[in-house]
PDB file of C-alpha atoms in Angstrom:
ATOM      1  CA  MET A  10      -1.804 -20.865 -21.790  1.00 43.00           C
ATOM      2  CA  ILE A  11       1.269 -18.821 -20.821  1.00 54.00           C
ATOM      3  CA  ASN A  12       0.920 -16.749 -17.637  1.00 66.00           C
ATOM      4  CA  LYS A  13       2.166 -13.213 -17.920  1.00 87.00           C
ATOM      5  CA  LYS A  14       5.127 -12.458 -15.682  1.00 93.00           C
ATOM      6  CA  THR A  15       4.991  -9.649 -13.141  1.00 97.00           C
ATOM      7  CA  ARG A  16       6.981  -6.666 -14.438  1.00 97.00           C
ATOM      8  CA  ILE A  17       9.057  -5.018 -11.711  1.00 98.00           C
ATOM      9  CA  THR A  18      11.318  -1.973 -11.957  1.00 98.00           C
ATOM     10  CA  PHE A  19      13.735  -1.167  -9.129  1.00 98.00           C
ATOM     11  CA  ILE A  20      14.585   2.545  -8.904  1.00 97.00           C
ATOM     12  CA  VAL A  21      17.861   2.877  -7.010  1.00 95.00           C
ATOM     13  CA  ASN A  22      19.010   6.210  -5.614  1.00 90.00           C
ATOM     14  CA  PRO A  23      22.777   5.623  -5.268  1.00 86.00           C
ATOM     15  CA  ILE A  24      23.366   8.555  -2.890  1.00 79.00           C
ATOM     16  CA  SER A  25      20.291   8.472  -0.655  1.00 71.00           C
ATOM     17  CA  GLY A  26      19.953   6.990   2.799  1.00 63.00           C
ATOM     18  CA  THR A  27      22.484   5.256   4.982  1.00 63.00           C
ATOM     19  CA  LYS A  28      22.871   1.811   3.361  1.00 67.00           C
ATOM     20  CA  SER A  29      25.095   0.802   0.476  1.00 70.00           C
ATOM     21  CA  LYS A  30      23.197  -0.433  -2.604  1.00 73.00           C
ATOM     22  CA  ALA A  31      26.230  -2.246  -3.982  1.00 76.00           C
ATOM     23  CA  GLY A  32      25.298  -5.719  -5.098  1.00 84.00           C
ATOM     24  CA  ILE A  33      21.569  -4.983  -5.283  1.00 91.00           C
ATOM     25  CA  GLU A  34      21.311  -6.767  -8.648  1.00 93.00           C
ATOM     26  CA  GLN A  35      22.796  -9.952  -7.205  1.00 94.00           C
ATOM     27  CA  LEU A  36      20.444  -9.817  -4.223  1.00 95.00           C
ATOM     28  CA  ILE A  37      17.446  -9.399  -6.511  1.00 96.00           C
ATOM     29  CA  ASP A  38      18.613 -12.263  -8.710  1.00 95.00           C
ATOM     30  CA  GLU A  39      19.012 -14.518  -5.665  1.00 95.00           C
ATOM     31  CA  THR A  40      15.650 -13.592  -4.131  1.00 96.00           C
ATOM     32  CA  LEU A  41      13.066 -13.032  -6.859  1.00 97.00           C
ATOM     33  CA  ASP A  42      11.419 -16.004  -8.524  1.00 96.00           C
ATOM     34  CA  ALA A  43      12.382 -15.666 -12.193  1.00 95.00           C
ATOM     35  CA  SER A  44       9.589 -18.007 -13.227  1.00 95.00           C
ATOM     36  CA  VAL A  45       6.949 -15.437 -12.214  1.00 96.00           C
ATOM     37  CA  HIS A  46       8.793 -12.091 -12.256  1.00 97.00           C
ATOM     38  CA  GLU A  47      10.844 -10.144 -14.767  1.00 97.00           C
ATOM     39  CA  TRP A  48      12.780  -7.185 -13.464  1.00 97.00           C
ATOM     40  CA  ARG A  49      15.191  -4.388 -14.256  1.00 97.00           C
ATOM     41  CA  VAL A  50      17.248  -1.931 -12.186  1.00 96.00           C
ATOM     42  CA  LEU A  51      17.470   1.783 -13.045  1.00 96.00           C
ATOM     43  CA  ARG A  52      19.574   4.309 -11.119  1.00 95.00           C
ATOM     44  CA  THR A  53      18.684   7.932 -10.540  1.00 95.00           C
ATOM     45  CA  GLU A  54      21.024  10.604 -11.852  1.00 94.00           C
ATOM     46  CA  TYR A  55      19.582  13.853 -10.458  1.00 93.00           C
ATOM     47  CA  ALA A  56      17.027  15.205  -7.999  1.00 90.00           C
ATOM     48  CA  GLY A  57      13.524  14.344  -9.169  1.00 93.00           C
ATOM     49  CA  HIS A  58      14.722  11.608 -11.527  1.00 96.00           C
ATOM     50  CA  ALA A  59      12.967   8.909  -9.498  1.00 97.00           C
ATOM     51  CA  SER A  60       9.604  10.551 -10.244  1.00 97.00           C
ATOM     52  CA  VAL A  61      10.409  10.657 -13.958  1.00 97.00           C
ATOM     53  CA  ILE A  62      11.344   6.969 -14.018  1.00 98.00           C
ATOM     54  CA  ALA A  63       8.262   6.009 -12.010  1.00 98.00           C
ATOM     55  CA  SER A  64       6.037   7.861 -14.490  1.00 98.00           C
ATOM     56  CA  GLN A  65       7.647   5.898 -17.302  1.00 97.00           C
ATOM     57  CA  CYS A  66       6.928   2.679 -15.373  1.00 97.00           C
ATOM     58  CA  VAL A  67       3.242   3.633 -15.294  1.00 98.00           C
ATOM     59  CA  SER A  68       3.243   4.374 -19.036  1.00 97.00           C
ATOM     60  CA  GLN A  69       4.873   1.003 -19.700  1.00 96.00           C
ATOM     61  CA  HIS A  70       2.305  -0.778 -17.500  1.00 96.00           C
ATOM     62  CA  ASP A  71       4.794  -2.110 -14.982  1.00 98.00           C
ATOM     63  CA  ASP A  72       3.110  -4.017 -12.175  1.00 98.00           C
ATOM     64  CA  ILE A  73       5.433  -2.871  -9.398  1.00 98.00           C
ATOM     65  CA  CYS A  74       7.817   0.060  -9.110  1.00 98.00           C
ATOM     66  CA  VAL A  75      10.246  -0.329  -6.204  1.00 98.00           C
ATOM     67  CA  ALA A  76      11.915   2.605  -4.440  1.00 97.00           C
ATOM     68  CA  VAL A  77      15.377   1.614  -3.220  1.00 95.00           C
ATOM     69  CA  GLY A  78      16.426   4.477  -0.982  1.00 92.00           C
ATOM     70  CA  GLY A  79      15.294   6.714   1.848  1.00 89.00           C
ATOM     71  CA  ASP A  80      12.042   8.523   2.577  1.00 90.00           C
ATOM     72  CA  GLY A  81      12.714  11.177  -0.074  1.00 90.00           C
ATOM     73  CA  THR A  82      13.154   8.536  -2.781  1.00 93.00           C
ATOM     74  CA  VAL A  83      10.005   6.745  -1.611  1.00 96.00           C
ATOM     75  CA  ASN A  84       8.035  10.000  -1.847  1.00 95.00           C
ATOM     76  CA  GLU A  85       9.388  10.740  -5.336  1.00 96.00           C
ATOM     77  CA  VAL A  86       8.407   7.310  -6.625  1.00 98.00           C
ATOM     78  CA  ALA A  87       5.047   7.124  -4.846  1.00 98.00           C
ATOM     79  CA  ARG A  88       3.840  10.538  -6.068  1.00 97.00           C
ATOM     80  CA  SER A  89       4.066   9.260  -9.653  1.00 98.00           C
ATOM     81  CA  LEU A  90       2.111   6.089  -8.846  1.00 98.00           C
ATOM     82  CA  ILE A  91      -0.978   7.575  -7.166  1.00 98.00           C
ATOM     83  CA  HIS A  92      -4.270   6.613  -8.810  1.00 98.00           C
ATOM     84  CA  THR A  93      -2.571   4.124 -11.141  1.00 98.00           C
ATOM     85  CA  ASP A  94      -2.443   0.325 -11.395  1.00 97.00           C
ATOM     86  CA  THR A  95       1.313   0.279 -10.714  1.00 98.00           C
ATOM     87  CA  ALA A  96       2.068  -0.674  -7.115  1.00 98.00           C
ATOM     88  CA  LEU A  97       4.743   0.902  -4.938  1.00 98.00           C
ATOM     89  CA  GLY A  98       7.361  -1.413  -3.493  1.00 98.00           C
ATOM     90  CA  ILE A  99       9.985  -0.352  -0.949  1.00 97.00           C
ATOM     91  CA  VAL A 100      13.477  -1.584  -0.179  1.00 96.00           C
ATOM     92  CA  PRO A 101      14.219   0.735   2.760  1.00 93.00           C
ATOM     93  CA  CYS A 102      17.715   2.200   2.823  1.00 90.00           C
ATOM     94  CA  GLY A 103      17.158   5.494   4.654  1.00 85.00           C
ATOM     95  CA  SER A 104      17.724   6.820   8.142  1.00 78.00           C
ATOM     96  CA  GLY A 105      14.037   6.994   9.084  1.00 85.00           C
ATOM     97  CA  ASN A 106      12.072   4.728   6.719  1.00 91.00           C
ATOM     98  CA  GLY A 107       8.751   5.977   8.052  1.00 91.00           C
ATOM     99  CA  LEU A 108       6.427   4.490   5.426  1.00 95.00           C
ATOM    100  CA  ALA A 109       8.272   1.166   5.309  1.00 95.00           C
ATOM    101  CA  ARG A 110       8.068   0.833   9.085  1.00 93.00           C
ATOM    102  CA  HIS A 111       4.358   1.717   9.125  1.00 94.00           C
ATOM    103  CA  LEU A 112       3.753  -1.016   6.542  1.00 94.00           C
ATOM    104  CA  CYS A 113       5.748  -3.464   8.724  1.00 93.00           C
ATOM    105  CA  LEU A 114       8.367  -4.028   6.033  1.00 95.00           C
ATOM    106  CA  PRO A 115      11.736  -5.512   7.044  1.00 93.00           C
ATOM    107  CA  MET A 116      14.697  -3.142   7.243  1.00 91.00           C
ATOM    108  CA  ASN A 117      17.034  -5.858   5.952  1.00 92.00           C
ATOM    109  CA  MET A 118      17.423  -5.554   2.174  1.00 93.00           C
ATOM    110  CA  LYS A 119      17.202  -9.268   1.395  1.00 94.00           C
ATOM    111  CA  GLU A 120      14.165  -9.717   3.660  1.00 95.00           C
ATOM    112  CA  SER A 121      12.446  -6.732   2.048  1.00 96.00           C
ATOM    113  CA  LEU A 122      13.079  -8.294  -1.384  1.00 97.00           C
ATOM    114  CA  LYS A 123      11.316 -11.423  -0.174  1.00 97.00           C
ATOM    115  CA  ILE A 124       8.257  -9.232   0.432  1.00 97.00           C
ATOM    116  CA  ILE A 125       8.528  -7.875  -3.124  1.00 97.00           C
ATOM    117  CA  ASN A 126       8.678 -11.461  -4.345  1.00 97.00           C
ATOM    118  CA  THR A 127       5.215 -12.182  -2.882  1.00 96.00           C
ATOM    119  CA  ALA A 128       3.786  -9.295  -4.979  1.00 96.00           C
ATOM    120  CA  GLN A 129       0.827  -8.990  -2.590  1.00 96.00           C
ATOM    121  CA  THR A 130      -0.729  -5.533  -2.715  1.00 97.00           C
ATOM    122  CA  ASP A 131      -3.357  -3.377  -1.027  1.00 97.00           C
ATOM    123  CA  PHE A 132      -4.643   0.199  -1.333  1.00 97.00           C
ATOM    124  CA  PHE A 133      -3.769   3.039   1.039  1.00 98.00           C
ATOM    125  CA  ASP A 134      -4.623   6.687   1.680  1.00 98.00           C
ATOM    126  CA  TYR A 135      -2.199   9.489   0.992  1.00 98.00           C
ATOM    127  CA  GLY A 136      -2.197  13.158   1.934  1.00 98.00           C
ATOM    128  CA  VAL A 137      -1.800  16.430   0.031  1.00 98.00           C
ATOM    129  CA  ILE A 138      -0.353  19.671   1.395  1.00 97.00           C
ATOM    130  CA  ASN A 139      -0.795  22.627  -0.973  1.00 96.00           C
ATOM    131  CA  ASP A 140      -0.732  20.277  -3.993  1.00 93.00           C
ATOM    132  CA  GLN A 141       2.293  18.295  -2.714  1.00 95.00           C
ATOM    133  CA  PRO A 142       1.539  14.584  -2.054  1.00 97.00           C
ATOM    134  CA  PHE A 143       2.817  13.025   1.154  1.00 97.00           C
ATOM    135  CA  PHE A 144       2.480   9.501   2.483  1.00 97.00           C
ATOM    136  CA  CYS A 145       3.578   9.551   6.140  1.00 95.00           C
ATOM    137  CA  THR A 146       3.462  13.008   7.697  1.00 95.00           C
ATOM    138  CA  CYS A 147       3.545  16.682   6.884  1.00 95.00           C
ATOM    139  CA  GLY A 148       3.852  19.556   9.274  1.00 93.00           C
ATOM    140  CA  MET A 149       4.900  23.030  10.209  1.00 94.00           C
ATOM    141  CA  GLY A 150       6.527  24.731  13.111  1.00 91.00           C
ATOM    142  CA  PHE A 151       9.388  23.065  14.883  1.00 85.00           C
ATOM    143  CA  ASP A 152       9.506  19.779  12.968  1.00 83.00           C
ATOM    144  CA  ALA A 153       9.696  21.671   9.650  1.00 84.00           C
ATOM    145  CA  PHE A 154      12.430  23.853  11.131  1.00 78.00           C
ATOM    146  CA  VAL A 155      14.364  20.751  12.198  1.00 74.00           C
ATOM    147  CA  SER A 156      13.876  19.196   8.751  1.00 70.00           C
ATOM    148  CA  GLU A 157      15.645  22.235   7.279  1.00 67.00           C
ATOM    149  CA  LYS A 158      18.531  21.920   9.739  1.00 66.00           C
ATOM    150  CA  PHE A 159      18.752  18.165   9.168  1.00 57.00           C
ATOM    151  CA  ALA A 160      18.918  18.701   5.396  1.00 59.00           C
ATOM    152  CA  GLU A 161      21.786  21.141   5.933  1.00 57.00           C
ATOM    153  CA  ALA A 162      23.664  18.880   8.368  1.00 54.00           C
ATOM    154  CA  GLY A 163      25.604  16.947   5.716  1.00 55.00           C
ATOM    155  CA  LYS A 164      25.205  13.598   7.469  1.00 54.00           C
ATOM    156  CA  ARG A 165      22.224  11.373   8.187  1.00 53.00           C
ATOM    157  CA  GLY A 166      21.136   9.091  10.966  1.00 52.00           C
ATOM    158  CA  LEU A 167      19.180   9.168  14.204  1.00 54.00           C
ATOM    159  CA  THR A 168      21.961  10.789  16.233  1.00 54.00           C
ATOM    160  CA  THR A 169      22.208  13.768  13.864  1.00 51.00           C
ATOM    161  CA  TYR A 170      18.442  14.204  13.961  1.00 54.00           C
ATOM    162  CA  ILE A 171      18.334  14.088  17.770  1.00 57.00           C
ATOM    163  CA  GLU A 172      21.154  16.603  18.086  1.00 56.00           C
ATOM    164  CA  ASN A 173      19.327  19.022  15.780  1.00 54.00           C
ATOM    165  CA  VAL A 174      16.066  18.573  17.689  1.00 59.00           C
ATOM    166  CA  LEU A 175      17.573  19.235  21.079  1.00 58.00           C
ATOM    167  CA  VAL A 176      19.929  22.082  20.241  1.00 57.00           C
ATOM    168  CA  GLN A 177      17.295  23.957  18.241  1.00 58.00           C
ATOM    169  CA  SER A 178      14.451  23.308  20.707  1.00 59.00           C
ATOM    170  CA  VAL A 179      16.128  25.560  23.276  1.00 60.00           C
ATOM    171  CA  LYS A 180      15.889  28.534  20.886  1.00 68.00           C
ATOM    172  CA  TYR A 181      12.672  27.861  18.986  1.00 76.00           C
ATOM    173  CA  LYS A 182       9.723  30.220  19.523  1.00 84.00           C
ATOM    174  CA  PRO A 183       6.177  28.803  19.178  1.00 89.00           C
ATOM    175  CA  ASP A 184       3.757  30.364  16.667  1.00 92.00           C
ATOM    176  CA  THR A 185       0.026  31.012  16.692  1.00 95.00           C
ATOM    177  CA  TYR A 186      -2.107  29.071  14.210  1.00 96.00           C
ATOM    178  CA  ILE A 187      -5.741  29.362  13.137  1.00 97.00           C
ATOM    179  CA  VAL A 188      -6.940  25.873  12.207  1.00 97.00           C
ATOM    180  CA  GLU A 189     -10.195  25.221  10.374  1.00 97.00           C
ATOM    181  CA  ASP A 190     -11.613  21.719  10.049  1.00 95.00           C
ATOM    182  CA  GLU A 191     -15.065  20.182   9.684  1.00 92.00           C
ATOM    183  CA  THR A 192     -15.977  21.335  13.209  1.00 93.00           C
ATOM    184  CA  GLY A 193     -15.078  25.025  12.771  1.00 95.00           C
ATOM    185  CA  LEU A 194     -12.234  27.402  13.644  1.00 96.00           C
ATOM    186  CA  HIS A 195      -9.705  26.742  16.411  1.00 95.00           C
ATOM    187  CA  LYS A 196      -6.780  28.884  17.600  1.00 96.00           C
ATOM    188  CA  TYR A 197      -3.608  27.288  18.940  1.00 96.00           C
ATOM    189  CA  LYS A 198      -0.283  28.510  20.198  1.00 95.00           C
ATOM    190  CA  ALA A 199       1.837  25.582  19.147  1.00 94.00           C
ATOM    191  CA  PHE A 200       5.372  24.262  19.023  1.00 91.00           C
ATOM    192  CA  LEU A 201       4.380  22.248  15.954  1.00 93.00           C
ATOM    193  CA  ILE A 202       1.368  20.991  14.050  1.00 96.00           C
ATOM    194  CA  THR A 203       1.650  17.650  12.272  1.00 96.00           C
ATOM    195  CA  CYS A 204      -0.872  15.998   9.961  1.00 97.00           C
ATOM    196  CA  ALA A 205      -0.268  12.255   9.951  1.00 97.00           C
ATOM    197  CA  ASN A 206      -1.401   9.731   7.387  1.00 97.00           C
ATOM    198  CA  ALA A 207       0.868   7.086   8.932  1.00 96.00           C
ATOM    199  CA  ALA A 208       1.786   6.506  12.552  1.00 94.00           C
ATOM    200  CA  GLN A 209       5.399   7.635  12.686  1.00 92.00           C
ATOM    201  CA  TYR A 210       8.072   9.996  11.446  1.00 88.00           C
ATOM    202  CA  GLY A 211      10.452   7.047  11.203  1.00 84.00           C
ATOM    203  CA  ASN A 212      12.905   5.314  13.568  1.00 81.00           C
ATOM    204  CA  HIS A 213       9.873   4.263  15.685  1.00 84.00           C
ATOM    205  CA  ALA A 214       9.115   7.891  16.617  1.00 85.00           C
ATOM    206  CA  TYR A 215       5.314   7.580  16.844  1.00 91.00           C
ATOM    207  CA  ILE A 216       3.842  11.053  16.387  1.00 93.00           C
ATOM    208  CA  ALA A 217       0.368   9.539  15.756  1.00 95.00           C
ATOM    209  CA  PRO A 218       0.322   6.035  17.273  1.00 92.00           C
ATOM    210  CA  GLY A 219      -3.270   5.321  16.256  1.00 92.00           C
ATOM    211  CA  ALA A 220      -3.048   6.554  12.673  1.00 95.00           C
ATOM    212  CA  SER A 221      -4.322   4.284   9.910  1.00 96.00           C
ATOM    213  CA  MET A 222      -3.581   4.586   6.206  1.00 97.00           C
ATOM    214  CA  GLN A 223      -6.954   3.109   5.306  1.00 97.00           C
ATOM    215  CA  ASP A 224      -9.468   5.140   7.350  1.00 97.00           C
ATOM    216  CA  GLY A 225      -9.952   8.137   5.042  1.00 97.00           C
ATOM    217  CA  VAL A 226      -8.864  10.726   7.635  1.00 98.00           C
ATOM    218  CA  LEU A 227      -5.687  12.421   8.815  1.00 98.00           C
ATOM    219  CA  ASP A 228      -4.609  12.493  12.451  1.00 97.00           C
ATOM    220  CA  VAL A 229      -3.812  16.116  13.389  1.00 97.00           C
ATOM    221  CA  ILE A 230      -1.385  16.589  16.273  1.00 96.00           C
ATOM    222  CA  VAL A 231      -0.922  19.941  17.992  1.00 97.00           C
ATOM    223  CA  MET A 232       2.064  20.072  20.318  1.00 93.00           C
ATOM    224  CA  GLU A 233       1.767  22.952  22.766  1.00 93.00           C
ATOM    225  CA  PRO A 234       4.895  24.716  24.072  1.00 89.00           C
ATOM    226  CA  PHE A 235       6.720  22.705  26.722  1.00 85.00           C
ATOM    227  CA  THR A 236       9.619  23.322  29.093  1.00 82.00           C
ATOM    228  CA  ILE A 237      13.099  21.840  28.957  1.00 76.00           C
ATOM    229  CA  LEU A 238      12.237  19.724  31.993  1.00 80.00           C
ATOM    230  CA  GLU A 239       9.266  18.263  30.107  1.00 83.00           C
ATOM    231  CA  ALA A 240      11.321  17.334  27.039  1.00 77.00           C
ATOM    232  CA  PRO A 241      12.569  13.926  28.310  1.00 77.00           C
ATOM    233  CA  GLN A 242       9.019  12.731  29.020  1.00 83.00           C
ATOM    234  CA  MET A 243       7.953  13.947  25.574  1.00 82.00           C
ATOM    235  CA  ALA A 244      10.771  11.833  24.108  1.00 79.00           C
ATOM    236  CA  ILE A 245       9.701   8.743  26.021  1.00 83.00           C
ATOM    237  CA  ASP A 246       6.085   9.214  24.947  1.00 87.00           C
ATOM    238  CA  LEU A 247       7.143   9.632  21.318  1.00 84.00           C
ATOM    239  CA  PHE A 248       8.874   6.254  21.212  1.00 83.00           C
ATOM    240  CA  ALA A 249       6.568   4.397  23.611  1.00 86.00           C
ATOM    241  CA  LYS A 250       3.401   5.149  21.592  1.00 90.00           C
ATOM    242  CA  THR A 251       1.974   7.150  24.509  1.00 91.00           C
ATOM    243  CA  LEU A 252       2.218  10.674  23.101  1.00 91.00           C
ATOM    244  CA  GLY A 253      -1.577  10.988  23.133  1.00 90.00           C
ATOM    245  CA  ASN A 254      -1.487  10.788  26.948  1.00 93.00           C
ATOM    246  CA  ASN A 255       0.812  13.804  27.246  1.00 93.00           C
ATOM    247  CA  HIS A 256      -1.022  16.923  28.486  1.00 93.00           C
ATOM    248  CA  ARG A 257       0.895  19.085  25.979  1.00 94.00           C
ATOM    249  CA  ILE A 258      -0.619  17.180  23.032  1.00 95.00           C
ATOM    250  CA  LYS A 259      -3.980  17.900  21.396  1.00 95.00           C
ATOM    251  CA  THR A 260      -5.212  15.528  18.670  1.00 96.00           C
ATOM    252  CA  PHE A 261      -8.188  15.263  16.348  1.00 96.00           C
ATOM    253  CA  GLN A 262      -9.036  13.677  13.009  1.00 97.00           C
ATOM    254  CA  ALA A 263     -10.103  15.458   9.823  1.00 97.00           C
ATOM    255  CA  LYS A 264     -10.492  14.881   6.104  1.00 97.00           C
ATOM    256  CA  ARG A 265      -9.376  18.423   5.354  1.00 97.00           C
ATOM    257  CA  VAL A 266      -7.785  21.222   7.369  1.00 98.00           C
ATOM    258  CA  HIS A 267      -6.900  24.803   6.523  1.00 98.00           C
ATOM    259  CA  ILE A 268      -4.152  26.371   8.621  1.00 97.00           C
ATOM    260  CA  ARG A 269      -3.298  30.073   8.680  1.00 97.00           C
ATOM    261  CA  ARG A 270      -0.086  31.050  10.406  1.00 95.00           C
ATOM    262  CA  GLU A 271       1.528  34.347  11.355  1.00 92.00           C
ATOM    263  CA  LYS A 272       4.222  34.367   8.669  1.00 91.00           C
ATOM    264  CA  GLU A 273       5.560  32.502   5.658  1.00 92.00           C
ATOM    265  CA  ASP A 274       7.885  29.725   6.705  1.00 91.00           C
ATOM    266  CA  ALA A 275       8.963  26.172   5.941  1.00 92.00           C
ATOM    267  CA  ILE A 276       6.746  23.133   5.961  1.00 94.00           C
ATOM    268  CA  HIS A 277       7.857  19.545   5.544  1.00 92.00           C
ATOM    269  CA  TYR A 278       6.303  16.594   3.791  1.00 93.00           C
ATOM    270  CA  ASP A 279       7.753  13.161   4.568  1.00 91.00           C
ATOM    271  CA  GLY A 280      10.718  14.935   6.120  1.00 85.00           C
ATOM    272  CA  ASP A 281      11.630  17.098   3.121  1.00 87.00           C
ATOM    273  CA  PRO A 282      11.493  20.843   3.881  1.00 88.00           C
ATOM    274  CA  MET A 283       9.937  23.385   1.529  1.00 91.00           C
ATOM    275  CA  PRO A 284       9.166  27.116   1.869  1.00 92.00           C
ATOM    276  CA  MET A 285       5.438  27.851   1.823  1.00 94.00           C
ATOM    277  CA  GLY A 286       3.074  30.760   2.443  1.00 94.00           C
ATOM    278  CA  ARG A 287       0.887  31.629   5.417  1.00 96.00           C
ATOM    279  CA  ASP A 288      -2.132  29.640   4.232  1.00 97.00           C
ATOM    280  CA  ILE A 289      -1.800  25.862   4.194  1.00 97.00           C
ATOM    281  CA  GLU A 290      -4.414  23.464   2.832  1.00 98.00           C
ATOM    282  CA  ILE A 291      -4.069  19.800   3.827  1.00 98.00           C
ATOM    283  CA  SER A 292      -6.351  16.950   2.785  1.00 98.00           C
ATOM    284  CA  VAL A 293      -6.516  13.169   2.498  1.00 98.00           C
ATOM    285  CA  GLU A 294      -7.013  11.152  -0.695  1.00 98.00           C
ATOM    286  CA  PRO A 295      -8.611   7.847   0.315  1.00 98.00           C
ATOM    287  CA  LEU A 296      -7.098   4.611  -1.034  1.00 98.00           C
ATOM    288  CA  GLY A 297      -5.257   6.371  -3.842  1.00 98.00           C
ATOM    289  CA  LEU A 298      -1.979   4.451  -3.585  1.00 98.00           C
ATOM    290  CA  LYS A 299      -1.464   0.778  -4.417  1.00 98.00           C
ATOM    291  CA  ALA A 300       1.473  -0.724  -2.517  1.00 98.00           C
ATOM    292  CA  VAL A 301       3.172  -4.057  -1.874  1.00 98.00           C
ATOM    293  CA  VAL A 302       2.392  -5.292   1.635  1.00 96.00           C
ATOM    294  CA  ASN A 303       3.928  -7.682   4.113  1.00 94.00           C
ATOM    295  CA  PRO A 304       1.683 -10.789   4.163  1.00 89.00           C
ATOM    296  CA  ASP A 305       2.797 -11.470   7.735  1.00 84.00           C
ATOM    297  CA  GLY A 306       1.781  -7.957   8.794  1.00 75.00           C
ATOM    298  CA  LYS A 307       4.090  -7.930  11.814  1.00 64.00           C
ATOM    299  CA  GLU A 308       6.837  -5.507  12.712  1.00 55.00           C
ATOM    300  CA  ASP A 309      10.354  -6.660  11.939  1.00 48.00           C
ATOM    301  CA  SER A 310      11.483  -8.717  14.934  1.00 44.00           C
ATOM    302  CA  ALA A 311      15.093  -7.797  14.173  1.00 45.00           C
ATOM    303  CA  GLU A 312      14.362  -4.116  14.833  1.00 51.00           C
ATOM    304  CA  PRO A 313      15.621  -2.646  18.134  1.00 48.00           C
ATOM    305  CA  ASN A 314      13.173  -2.509  20.998  1.00 54.00           C
ATOM    306  CA  LYS A 315      11.251   0.759  20.812  1.00 48.00           C
ATOM    307  CA  MET A 316      11.569   1.521  24.502  1.00 48.00           C
ATOM    308  CA  MET A 317      15.340   1.108  24.257  1.00 51.00           C
ATOM    309  CA  ASN A 318      15.311   3.677  21.480  1.00 55.00           C
ATOM    310  CA  ALA A 319      13.316   5.988  23.731  1.00 49.00           C
ATOM    311  CA  MET A 320      15.703   5.586  26.633  1.00 51.00           C
ATOM    312  CA  SER A 321      18.689   6.165  24.335  1.00 57.00           C
ATOM    313  CA  TRP A 322      16.997   9.326  23.038  1.00 54.00           C
ATOM    314  CA  LEU A 323      16.392  10.430  26.635  1.00 54.00           C
ATOM    315  CA  ALA A 324      20.002   9.857  27.666  1.00 51.00           C
ATOM    316  CA  ASN A 325      21.232  11.878  24.704  1.00 59.00           C
ATOM    317  CA  SER A 326      18.714  14.624  25.427  1.00 55.00           C
ATOM    318  CA  LEU A 327      19.833  15.059  29.016  1.00 52.00           C
ATOM    319  CA  ASN A 328      23.501  15.268  28.006  1.00 55.00           C
ATOM    320  CA  ILE A 329      22.918  17.683  25.125  1.00 53.00           C
ATOM    321  CA  LEU A 330      20.527  19.899  27.068  1.00 52.00           C
ATOM    322  CA  TYR A 331      23.027  20.101  29.918  1.00 48.00           C
ATOM    323  CA  ASN A 332      25.812  21.125  27.534  1.00 54.00           C
ATOM    324  CA  VAL A 333      23.607  23.738  25.855  1.00 48.00           C
ATOM    325  CA  ARG A 334      22.474  25.223  29.161  1.00 47.00           C
ATOM    326  CA  VAL A 335      26.012  25.546  30.530  1.00 43.00           C
TER     327      VAL A 335
END
């Protein structure tokens, strides 16, 4: 009896993220066990192409479809794989890599290919915001505003993101939101509202430290307006997984929320901004995504210490805020 090989397609976005994908074929050839896997590499040629290719992978009954790129590429691929037998794999090459980090995948390309080689999978929740699937976070208010500015910045990376956050935070005006969940109506004046399926935005920025992708609920985070003097502590809490202890943060869990805001504005899903109306419907789809998992289940030991990231963020914030104020 001949065992059927695992069919794997790697979807490479040549222009996404911060890592070069040159030599990806050689790395795959060196890492994947050819006796149990057969694979191919396809490159995207335009925005949205990754979703098209991933849909073709489903039609062709591929076992695994691997996104090689940043969070946007991962979202494009994953949205075509929901409620199918084709599993999502990730070789993280972006600036944030939120979903990959939540799943404890290595940031090193060769190490992440070793995870693909195991072909071990599990099922995870995903979220929907006004018919748009998301896998890590979606939100409105300040983080959507920053996502727009980040998209316009022309360069990627943590430093660019931090600079946008701090410069814009001085000017940003909070909005009023009416939020309806299973418990009734609630009114908030908020700097931002985030609905989290996974724990972090990316780069170890833990907006919802306790979030699980297998509990059938979203973690909703309401960040109340805060002062410039409170910003450094907010930064530390974000990276130290202690945001829930901050008195400016309100959190609850829900399967579905309806949010009405004062005006039409941007939202973001997995960091990508999009204009949307005043009424926002957000829900969770339990265990609708099959994905390759890290059998070890531990965070990448080669990743920088999270508290060091927090302190670096704090140092930058103090310098930038000082320059803005003067």
